[in-house]
CSV table of C-alpha atoms in Angstrom, one decimal:
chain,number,residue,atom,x,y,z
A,39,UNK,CA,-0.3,-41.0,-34.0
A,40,UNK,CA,-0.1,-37.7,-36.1
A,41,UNK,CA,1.9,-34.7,-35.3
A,42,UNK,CA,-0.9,-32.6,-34.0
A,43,UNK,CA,-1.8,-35.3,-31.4
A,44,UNK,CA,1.9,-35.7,-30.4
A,45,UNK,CA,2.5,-32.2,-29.7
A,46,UNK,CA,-1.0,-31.7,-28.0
A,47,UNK,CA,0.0,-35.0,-25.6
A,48,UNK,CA,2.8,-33.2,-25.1
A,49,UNK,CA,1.9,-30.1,-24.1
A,50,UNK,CA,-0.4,-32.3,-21.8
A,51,UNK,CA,2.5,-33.7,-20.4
A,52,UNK,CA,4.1,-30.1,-20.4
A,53,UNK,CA,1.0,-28.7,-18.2
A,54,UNK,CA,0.7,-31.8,-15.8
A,55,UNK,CA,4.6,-31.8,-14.7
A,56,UNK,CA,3.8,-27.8,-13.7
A,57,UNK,CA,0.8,-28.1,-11.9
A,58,UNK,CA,2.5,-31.0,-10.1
A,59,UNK,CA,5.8,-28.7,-9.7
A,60,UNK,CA,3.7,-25.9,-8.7
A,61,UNK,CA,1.5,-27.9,-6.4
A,62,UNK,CA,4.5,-29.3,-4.5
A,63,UNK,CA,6.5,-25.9,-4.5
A,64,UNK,CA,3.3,-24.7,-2.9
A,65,UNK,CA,3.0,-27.3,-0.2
A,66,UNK,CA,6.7,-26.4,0.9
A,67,UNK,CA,5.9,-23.0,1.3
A,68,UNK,CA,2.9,-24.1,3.4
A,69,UNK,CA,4.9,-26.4,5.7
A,70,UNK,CA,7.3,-23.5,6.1
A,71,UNK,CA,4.4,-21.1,7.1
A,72,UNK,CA,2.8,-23.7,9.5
A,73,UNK,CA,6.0,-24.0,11.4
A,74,UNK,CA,6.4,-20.4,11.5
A,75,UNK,CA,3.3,-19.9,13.3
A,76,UNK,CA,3.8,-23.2,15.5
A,77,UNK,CA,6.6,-21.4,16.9
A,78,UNK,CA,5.4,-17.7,16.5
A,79,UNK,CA,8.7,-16.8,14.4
A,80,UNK,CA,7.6,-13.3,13.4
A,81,UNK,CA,10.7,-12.6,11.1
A,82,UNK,CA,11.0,-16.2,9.5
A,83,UNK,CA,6.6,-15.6,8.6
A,84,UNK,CA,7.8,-11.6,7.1
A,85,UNK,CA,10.1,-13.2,4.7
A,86,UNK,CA,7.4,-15.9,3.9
A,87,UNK,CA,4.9,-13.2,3.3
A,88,UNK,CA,7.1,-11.4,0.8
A,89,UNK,CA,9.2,-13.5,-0.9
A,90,UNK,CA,6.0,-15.8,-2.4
A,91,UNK,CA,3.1,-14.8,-0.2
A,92,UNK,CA,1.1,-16.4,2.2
A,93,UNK,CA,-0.5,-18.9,-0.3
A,94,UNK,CA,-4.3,-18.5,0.0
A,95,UNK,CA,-6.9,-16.2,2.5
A,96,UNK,CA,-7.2,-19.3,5.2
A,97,UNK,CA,-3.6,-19.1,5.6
A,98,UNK,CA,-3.6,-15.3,5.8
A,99,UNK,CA,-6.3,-15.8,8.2
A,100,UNK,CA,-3.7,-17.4,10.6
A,101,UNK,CA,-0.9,-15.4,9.6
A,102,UNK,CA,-2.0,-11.8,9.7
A,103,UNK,CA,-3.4,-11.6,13.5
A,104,UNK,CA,0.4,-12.5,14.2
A,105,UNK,CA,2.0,-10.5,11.5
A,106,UNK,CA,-0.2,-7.6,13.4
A,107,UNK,CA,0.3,-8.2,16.3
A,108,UNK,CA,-2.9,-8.9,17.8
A,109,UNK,CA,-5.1,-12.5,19.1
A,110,UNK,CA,-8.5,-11.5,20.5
A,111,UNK,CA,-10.8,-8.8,19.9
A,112,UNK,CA,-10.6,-6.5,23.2
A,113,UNK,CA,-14.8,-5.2,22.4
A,114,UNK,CA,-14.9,-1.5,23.4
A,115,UNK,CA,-18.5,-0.2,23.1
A,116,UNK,CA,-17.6,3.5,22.4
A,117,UNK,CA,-20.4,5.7,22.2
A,118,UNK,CA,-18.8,9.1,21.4
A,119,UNK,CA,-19.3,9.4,17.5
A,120,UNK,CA,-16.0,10.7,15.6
A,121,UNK,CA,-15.7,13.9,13.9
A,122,UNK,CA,-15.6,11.7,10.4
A,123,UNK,CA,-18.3,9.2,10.8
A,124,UNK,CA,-20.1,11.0,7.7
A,125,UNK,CA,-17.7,10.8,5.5
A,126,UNK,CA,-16.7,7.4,6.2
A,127,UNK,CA,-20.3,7.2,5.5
A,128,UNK,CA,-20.3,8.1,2.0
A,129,UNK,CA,-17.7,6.4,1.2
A,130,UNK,CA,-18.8,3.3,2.5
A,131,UNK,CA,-21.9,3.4,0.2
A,132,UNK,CA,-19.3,3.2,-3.0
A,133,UNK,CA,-17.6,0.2,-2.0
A,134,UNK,CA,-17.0,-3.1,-2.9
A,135,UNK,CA,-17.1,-2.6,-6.5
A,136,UNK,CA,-14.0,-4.8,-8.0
A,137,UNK,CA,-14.7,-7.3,-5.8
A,138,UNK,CA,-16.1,-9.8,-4.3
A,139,UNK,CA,-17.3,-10.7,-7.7
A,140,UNK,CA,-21.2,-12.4,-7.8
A,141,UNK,CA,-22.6,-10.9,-4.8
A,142,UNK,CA,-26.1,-10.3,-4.3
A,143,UNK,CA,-27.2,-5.7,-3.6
A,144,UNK,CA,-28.0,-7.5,-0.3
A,145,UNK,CA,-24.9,-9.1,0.4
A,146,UNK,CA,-23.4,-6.3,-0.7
A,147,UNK,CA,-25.7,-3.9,1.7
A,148,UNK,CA,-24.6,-6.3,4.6
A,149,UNK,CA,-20.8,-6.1,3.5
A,150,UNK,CA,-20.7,-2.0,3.7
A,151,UNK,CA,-22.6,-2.4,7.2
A,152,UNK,CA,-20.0,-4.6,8.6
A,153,UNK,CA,-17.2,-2.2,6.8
A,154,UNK,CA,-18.6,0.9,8.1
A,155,UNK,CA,-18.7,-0.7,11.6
A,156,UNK,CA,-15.0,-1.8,11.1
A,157,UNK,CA,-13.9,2.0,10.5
A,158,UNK,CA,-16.1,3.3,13.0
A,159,UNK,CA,-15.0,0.8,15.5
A,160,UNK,CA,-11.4,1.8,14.9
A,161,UNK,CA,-11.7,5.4,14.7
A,162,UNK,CA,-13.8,5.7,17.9
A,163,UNK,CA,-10.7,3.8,19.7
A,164,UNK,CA,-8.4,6.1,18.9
A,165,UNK,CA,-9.9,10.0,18.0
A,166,UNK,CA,-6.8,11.6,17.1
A,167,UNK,CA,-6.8,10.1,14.2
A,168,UNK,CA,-8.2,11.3,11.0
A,169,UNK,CA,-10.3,9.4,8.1
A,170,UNK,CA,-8.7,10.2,4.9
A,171,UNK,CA,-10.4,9.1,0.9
A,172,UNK,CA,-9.2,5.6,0.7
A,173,UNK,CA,-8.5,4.1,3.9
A,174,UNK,CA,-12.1,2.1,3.1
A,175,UNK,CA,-10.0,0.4,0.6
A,176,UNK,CA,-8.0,-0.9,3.0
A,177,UNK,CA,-10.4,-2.1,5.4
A,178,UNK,CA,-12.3,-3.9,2.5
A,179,UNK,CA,-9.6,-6.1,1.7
A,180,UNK,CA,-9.7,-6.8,5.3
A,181,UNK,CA,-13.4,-7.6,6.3
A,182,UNK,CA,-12.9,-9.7,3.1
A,183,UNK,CA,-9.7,-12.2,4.1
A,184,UNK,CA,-10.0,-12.6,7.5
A,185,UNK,CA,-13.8,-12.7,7.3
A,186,UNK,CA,-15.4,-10.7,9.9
A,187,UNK,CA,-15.4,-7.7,11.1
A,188,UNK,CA,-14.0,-8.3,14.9
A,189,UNK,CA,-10.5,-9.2,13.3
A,190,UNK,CA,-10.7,-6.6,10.5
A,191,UNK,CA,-11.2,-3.7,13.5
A,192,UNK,CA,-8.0,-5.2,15.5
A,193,UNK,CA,-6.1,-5.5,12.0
A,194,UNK,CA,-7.3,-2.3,10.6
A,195,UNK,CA,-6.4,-0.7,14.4
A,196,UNK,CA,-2.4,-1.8,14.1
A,197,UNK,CA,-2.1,-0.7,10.9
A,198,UNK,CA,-3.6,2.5,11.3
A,199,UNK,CA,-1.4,3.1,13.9
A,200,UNK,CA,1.8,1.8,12.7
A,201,UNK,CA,2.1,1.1,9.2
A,202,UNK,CA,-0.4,3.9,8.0
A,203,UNK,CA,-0.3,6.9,10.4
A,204,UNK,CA,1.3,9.3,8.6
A,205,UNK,CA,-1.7,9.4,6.1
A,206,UNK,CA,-4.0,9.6,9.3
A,207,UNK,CA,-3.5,13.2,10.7
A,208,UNK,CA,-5.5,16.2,10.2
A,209,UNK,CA,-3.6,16.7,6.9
A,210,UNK,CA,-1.9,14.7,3.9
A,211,UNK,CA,0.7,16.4,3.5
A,212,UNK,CA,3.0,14.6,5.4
A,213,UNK,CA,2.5,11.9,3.0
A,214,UNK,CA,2.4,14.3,-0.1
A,215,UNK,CA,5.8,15.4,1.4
A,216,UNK,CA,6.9,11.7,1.4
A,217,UNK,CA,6.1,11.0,-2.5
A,218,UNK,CA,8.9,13.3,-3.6
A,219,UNK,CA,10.9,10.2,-2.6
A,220,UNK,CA,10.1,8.6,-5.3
A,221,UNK,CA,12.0,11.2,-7.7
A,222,UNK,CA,14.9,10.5,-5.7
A,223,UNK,CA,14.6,6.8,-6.2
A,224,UNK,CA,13.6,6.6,-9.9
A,225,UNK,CA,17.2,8.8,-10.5
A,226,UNK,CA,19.4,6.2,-8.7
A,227,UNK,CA,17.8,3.5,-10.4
A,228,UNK,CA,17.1,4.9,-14.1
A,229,UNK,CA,18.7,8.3,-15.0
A,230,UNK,CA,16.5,8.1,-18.4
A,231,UNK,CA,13.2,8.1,-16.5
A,232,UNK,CA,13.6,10.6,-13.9
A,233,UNK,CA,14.7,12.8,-16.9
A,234,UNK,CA,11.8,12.5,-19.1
A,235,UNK,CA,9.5,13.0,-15.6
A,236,UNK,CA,11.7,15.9,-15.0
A,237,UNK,CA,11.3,17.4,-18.2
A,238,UNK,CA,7.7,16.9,-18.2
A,239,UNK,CA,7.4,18.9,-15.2
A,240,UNK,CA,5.4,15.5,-13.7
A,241,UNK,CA,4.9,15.6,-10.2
A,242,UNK,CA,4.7,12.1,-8.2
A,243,UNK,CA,1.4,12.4,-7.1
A,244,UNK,CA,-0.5,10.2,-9.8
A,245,UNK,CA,0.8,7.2,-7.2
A,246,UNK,CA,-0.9,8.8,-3.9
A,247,UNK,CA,-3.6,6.3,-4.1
A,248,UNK,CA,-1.3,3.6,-4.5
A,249,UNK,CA,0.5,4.7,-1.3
A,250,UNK,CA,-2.7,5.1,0.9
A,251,UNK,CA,-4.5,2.6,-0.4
A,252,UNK,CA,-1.5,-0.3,-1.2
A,253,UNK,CA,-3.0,-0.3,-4.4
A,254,UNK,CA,-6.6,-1.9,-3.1
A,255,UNK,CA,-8.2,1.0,-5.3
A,256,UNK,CA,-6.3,0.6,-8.7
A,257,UNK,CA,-6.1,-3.3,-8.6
A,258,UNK,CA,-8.8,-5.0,-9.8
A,259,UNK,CA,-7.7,-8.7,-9.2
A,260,UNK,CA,-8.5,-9.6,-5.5
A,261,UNK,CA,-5.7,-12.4,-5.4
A,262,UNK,CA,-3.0,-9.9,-6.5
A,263,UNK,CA,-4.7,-7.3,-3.9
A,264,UNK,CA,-3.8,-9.8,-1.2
A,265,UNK,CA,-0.6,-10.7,-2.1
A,266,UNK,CA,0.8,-7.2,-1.5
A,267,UNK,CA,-1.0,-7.1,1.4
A,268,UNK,CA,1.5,-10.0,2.7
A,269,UNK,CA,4.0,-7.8,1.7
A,270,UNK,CA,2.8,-4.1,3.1
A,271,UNK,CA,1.8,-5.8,6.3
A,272,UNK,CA,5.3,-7.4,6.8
A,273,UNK,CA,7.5,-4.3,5.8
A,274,UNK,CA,8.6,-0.8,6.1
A,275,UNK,CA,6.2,1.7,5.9
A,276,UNK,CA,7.9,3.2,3.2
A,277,UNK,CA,8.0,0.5,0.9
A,278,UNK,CA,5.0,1.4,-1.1
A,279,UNK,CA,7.1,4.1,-2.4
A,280,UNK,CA,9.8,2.0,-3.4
A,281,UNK,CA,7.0,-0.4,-5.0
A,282,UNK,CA,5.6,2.8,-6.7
A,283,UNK,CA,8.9,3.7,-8.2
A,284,UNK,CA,9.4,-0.2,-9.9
A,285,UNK,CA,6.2,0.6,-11.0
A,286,UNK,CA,7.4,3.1,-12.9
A,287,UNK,CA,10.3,1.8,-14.1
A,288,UNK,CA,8.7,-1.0,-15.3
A,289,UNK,CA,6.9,0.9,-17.6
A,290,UNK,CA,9.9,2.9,-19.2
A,291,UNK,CA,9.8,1.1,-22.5
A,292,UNK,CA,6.1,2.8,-23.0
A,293,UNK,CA,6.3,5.9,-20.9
A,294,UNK,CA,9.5,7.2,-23.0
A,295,UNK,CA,7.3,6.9,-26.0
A,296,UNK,CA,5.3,9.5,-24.8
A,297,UNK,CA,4.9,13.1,-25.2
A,298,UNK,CA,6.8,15.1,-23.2
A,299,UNK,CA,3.7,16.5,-21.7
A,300,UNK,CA,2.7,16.4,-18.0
A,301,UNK,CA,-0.5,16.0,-18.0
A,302,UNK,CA,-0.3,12.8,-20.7
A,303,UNK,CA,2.4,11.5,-18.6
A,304,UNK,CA,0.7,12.5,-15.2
A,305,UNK,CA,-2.8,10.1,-16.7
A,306,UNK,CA,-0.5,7.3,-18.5
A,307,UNK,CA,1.0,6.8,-15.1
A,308,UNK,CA,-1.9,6.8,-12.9
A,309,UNK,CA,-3.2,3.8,-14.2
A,310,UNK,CA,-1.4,1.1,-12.4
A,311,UNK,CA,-0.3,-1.5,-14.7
A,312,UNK,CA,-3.1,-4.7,-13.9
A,313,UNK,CA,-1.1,-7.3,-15.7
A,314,UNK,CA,1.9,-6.9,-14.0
A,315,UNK,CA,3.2,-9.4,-12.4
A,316,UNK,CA,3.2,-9.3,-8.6
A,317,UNK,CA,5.8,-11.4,-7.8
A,318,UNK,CA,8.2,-9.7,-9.9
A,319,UNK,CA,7.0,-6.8,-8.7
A,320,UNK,CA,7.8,-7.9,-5.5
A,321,UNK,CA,11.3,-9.0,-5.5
A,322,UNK,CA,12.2,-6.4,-7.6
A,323,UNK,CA,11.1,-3.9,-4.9
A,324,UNK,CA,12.9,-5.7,-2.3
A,325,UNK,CA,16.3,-5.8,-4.0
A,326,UNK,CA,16.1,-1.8,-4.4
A,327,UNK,CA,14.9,-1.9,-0.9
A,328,UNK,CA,17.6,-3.6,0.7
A,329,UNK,CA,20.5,-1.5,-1.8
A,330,UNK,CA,19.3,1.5,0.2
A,331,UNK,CA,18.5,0.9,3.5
A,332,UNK,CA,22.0,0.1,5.1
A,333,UNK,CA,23.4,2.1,3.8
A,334,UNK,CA,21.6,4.9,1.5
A,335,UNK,CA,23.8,7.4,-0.6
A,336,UNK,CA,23.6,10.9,0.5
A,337,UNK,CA,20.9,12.0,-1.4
A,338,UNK,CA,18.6,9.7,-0.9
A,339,UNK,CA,19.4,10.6,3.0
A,340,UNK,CA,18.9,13.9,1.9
A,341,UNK,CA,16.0,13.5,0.5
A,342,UNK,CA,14.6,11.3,3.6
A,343,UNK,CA,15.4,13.7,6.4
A,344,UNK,CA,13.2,16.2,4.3
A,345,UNK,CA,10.3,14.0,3.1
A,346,UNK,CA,10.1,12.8,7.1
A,347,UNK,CA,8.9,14.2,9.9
A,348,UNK,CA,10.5,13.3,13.3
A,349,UNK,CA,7.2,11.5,14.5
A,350,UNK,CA,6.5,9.5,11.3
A,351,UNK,CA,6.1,6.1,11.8
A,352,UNK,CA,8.2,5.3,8.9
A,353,UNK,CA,11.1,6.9,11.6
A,354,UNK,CA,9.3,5.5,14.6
A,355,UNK,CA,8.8,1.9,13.2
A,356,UNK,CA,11.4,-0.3,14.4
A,357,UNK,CA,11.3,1.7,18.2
A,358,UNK,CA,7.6,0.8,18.2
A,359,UNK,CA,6.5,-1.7,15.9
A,360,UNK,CA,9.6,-4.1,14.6
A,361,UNK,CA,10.9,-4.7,18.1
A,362,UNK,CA,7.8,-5.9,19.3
A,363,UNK,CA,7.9,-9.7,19.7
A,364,UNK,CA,4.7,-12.3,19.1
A,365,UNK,CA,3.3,-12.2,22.7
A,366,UNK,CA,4.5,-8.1,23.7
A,367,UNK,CA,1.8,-5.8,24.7
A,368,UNK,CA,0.8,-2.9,22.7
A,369,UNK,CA,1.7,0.2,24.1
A,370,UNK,CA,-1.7,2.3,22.0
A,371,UNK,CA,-1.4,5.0,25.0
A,372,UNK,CA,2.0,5.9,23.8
A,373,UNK,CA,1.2,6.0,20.1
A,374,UNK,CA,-1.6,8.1,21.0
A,375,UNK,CA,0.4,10.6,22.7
A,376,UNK,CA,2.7,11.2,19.9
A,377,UNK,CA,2.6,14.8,18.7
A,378,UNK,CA,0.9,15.2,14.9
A,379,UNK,CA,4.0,17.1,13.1
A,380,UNK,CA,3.8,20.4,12.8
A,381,UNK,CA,3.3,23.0,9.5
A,382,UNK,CA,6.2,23.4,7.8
A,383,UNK,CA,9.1,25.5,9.0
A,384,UNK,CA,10.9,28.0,7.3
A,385,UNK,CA,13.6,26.1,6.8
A,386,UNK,CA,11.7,23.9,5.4
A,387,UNK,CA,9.8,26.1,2.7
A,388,UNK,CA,13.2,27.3,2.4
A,389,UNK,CA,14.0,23.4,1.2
A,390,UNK,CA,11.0,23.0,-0.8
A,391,UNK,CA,11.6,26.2,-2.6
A,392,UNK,CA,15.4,25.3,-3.3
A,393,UNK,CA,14.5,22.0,-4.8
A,394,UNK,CA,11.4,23.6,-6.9
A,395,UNK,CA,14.7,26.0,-8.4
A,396,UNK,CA,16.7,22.6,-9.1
A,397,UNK,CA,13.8,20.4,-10.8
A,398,UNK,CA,13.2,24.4,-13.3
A,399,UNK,CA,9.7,24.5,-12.0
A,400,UNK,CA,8.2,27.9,-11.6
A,401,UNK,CA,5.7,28.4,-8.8
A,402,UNK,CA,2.9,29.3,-11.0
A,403,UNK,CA,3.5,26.0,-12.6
A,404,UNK,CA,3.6,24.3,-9.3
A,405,UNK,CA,0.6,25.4,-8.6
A,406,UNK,CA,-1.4,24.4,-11.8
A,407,UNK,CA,0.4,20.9,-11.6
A,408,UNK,CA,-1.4,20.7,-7.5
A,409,UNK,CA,-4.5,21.7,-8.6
A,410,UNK,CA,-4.4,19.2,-11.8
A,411,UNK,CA,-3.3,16.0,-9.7
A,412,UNK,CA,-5.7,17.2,-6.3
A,413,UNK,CA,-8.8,17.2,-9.4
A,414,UNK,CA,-7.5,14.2,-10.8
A,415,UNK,CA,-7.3,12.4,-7.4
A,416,UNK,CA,-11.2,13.2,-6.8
A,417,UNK,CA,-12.0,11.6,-10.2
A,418,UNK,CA,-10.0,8.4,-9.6
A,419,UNK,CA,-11.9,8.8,-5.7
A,420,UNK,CA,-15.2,9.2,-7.3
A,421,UNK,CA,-14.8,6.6,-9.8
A,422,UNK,CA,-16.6,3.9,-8.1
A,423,UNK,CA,-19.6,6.1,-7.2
A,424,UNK,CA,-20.1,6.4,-11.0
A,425,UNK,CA,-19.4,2.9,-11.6
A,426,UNK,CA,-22.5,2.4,-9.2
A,427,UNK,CA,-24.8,5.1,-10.7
């Protein structure tokens, strides 16, 4: 036998032991998720959905319902229309573009009925709430895994409510408030980094759609789209933050190489990385996660008690969410009832202000660097319409 062949049986031999490795590590995990839901352990099926994922979308299909806290559809035929039926409207009409991939115009037609019934259906239950630019993204993904659109309104409906709210009021800038967290977390984890995005006079809000969207609209590979959702759906509701800032880390090597401009480092940024590696991703987030949250130095406490607003579900998540237990009622009454924060005070502006003078911005430039990421947002929003024209 010749040397070429040798190596090629090899690397035969190579690929078969790691498809068989790979094929039994995967059957573990799916034993372990199985018993899980056998005995409805909601915390053992979190750390199965991070650390890993949930394996494929029929697993997912199992897991989800109890990861979110819901088992039937409860039909409520709601007649009153909601103040933003149109827009959901016209956003619907520009989805499903990444994915799924080989669909026939008139499955896709059927897809952004059933979507556009799934975001109705939800927003009809609860009115307070407000449609904002992406949350379409998030019911997509959805529809899509747990395959119809009865599951994706009760799925949609828990995380709209819990794990989303903030971004659901009559304004984002609660959540626009909550991305100068990622400043504070990029300088505890990378002093280099947060000085070059200091420097640049960047502002953190070429990740917004990453936050309100858990990256549905910037990832283009359906499989690694799910596998955050495993992870968003089993954890705080800060943590796309904390995944935001890896992301940026990650990408030191290329990002220091850059110009210290903002708005080059403001677009290199806002494309999120699509060959990173999820996983890694992952686990990397998790490990920053978990050095912070027992017990977080004093500016990142700081910085939390002024990104926060007392009725944030990021502060009202374990009192109304991680307590909850598999077979616990919902108490959506409650959650409705809880006030939408109010405009800033002055002590407050005062804050904001004070930490504009730290960072050297001056206000002029703060508000050319608004109205350059608001523009940019809508280009990133409209990007699919174009892709469809």
């Amino acid at each position: 036998m010749s040397k070429k062949n040798k190596a090629n049986l090899r690397r035969r031999i190579v690929g078969s032991k790691n498809v068989l490795q790979e094929r039994f590590i995967n059957q573990k995990k799916i034993n372990q998720i199985n018993e899980a839901l056998t005995k409805k352990n909601i915390p053992e099926l979190r750390k199965l959905a991070t650390r890993g994922g949930l394996v494929n979308n029929g697993l997912r299909r199992l897991c989800w319902p109890l990861l979110l806290h819901y088992e039937t559809y409860d039909k409520k035929d709601i007649q009153e229309e909601h103040k933003d039926e149109r827009q959901v409207l016209l956003d619907v009409d520009r989805s499903f573009v990444y994915y799924p991939k080989g669909i026939s115009n008139a499955e896709k037609k059927q897809k952004q009925s059933e979507l556009n019934d799934v975001i109705v259906g939800i927003l009809r239950r609860h009115p307070n709430l407000a449609y904002y630019q992406g949350f379409h993204d998030i019911c997509s993904v959805l529809l899509l895994v747990l395959g119809n659109k009865e599951a994706a309104i009760k799925a949609g409906e828990n995380i709209a409510m819990f794990l989303l709210r903030d971004a659901m009021l009559d304004s984002l800038e609660p959540i626009m408030r909550q991305l100068t967290l990622l400043n504070t977390l990029i300088r505890l984890e990378d002093q280099a980094v947060a000085d070059f995005l200091e420097n640049s006079n960047t502002l953190p809000y070429f990740c917004l759609s990453w936050v309100i969207t858990w990256c549905s609209h910037d990832v283009r590979d359906f499989s690694k789209v799910a596998r955050l959702f495993d992870f968003f759906i089993s954890s705080d509701p800060l943590i796309s933050i904390y995944l935001s800032a890896r992301v940026v880390i990650h990408r030191r090597k290329e990002l220091l190489t850059l110009e210290c401009d903002s708005a080059i480092v403001h677009t290199f940024l806002a494309k999120f990385p699509q060959y990173i590696d999820m996983d890694e991703l992952i686990s990397k987030t998790i490990e920053m996660y978990n050095k912070y949250r027992k017990d977080p130095p004093l500016v990142l406490q700081k910085a939390i008690n002024e990104a926060l607003d007392e009725t944030s579900c990021a502060k009202l998540y374990e009192q109304y969410w991680l307590k909850l237990k598999a077979d616990d009622p919902i108490d959506y009454l409650a959650v409705d009832k809880i006030p939408s924060p109010s405009l800033p005070s002055a002590k407050k502006s005062m804050q904001i202000k004070n930490a504009r003078k730290q960072n050297n911005l001056k206000p002029d430039k703060i508000a050319v660097m608004l109205i350059i990421a608001i523009i940019f947002l809508l280009l990133v929003i409209s990007r699919k319409f174009n892709t469809n024209i």
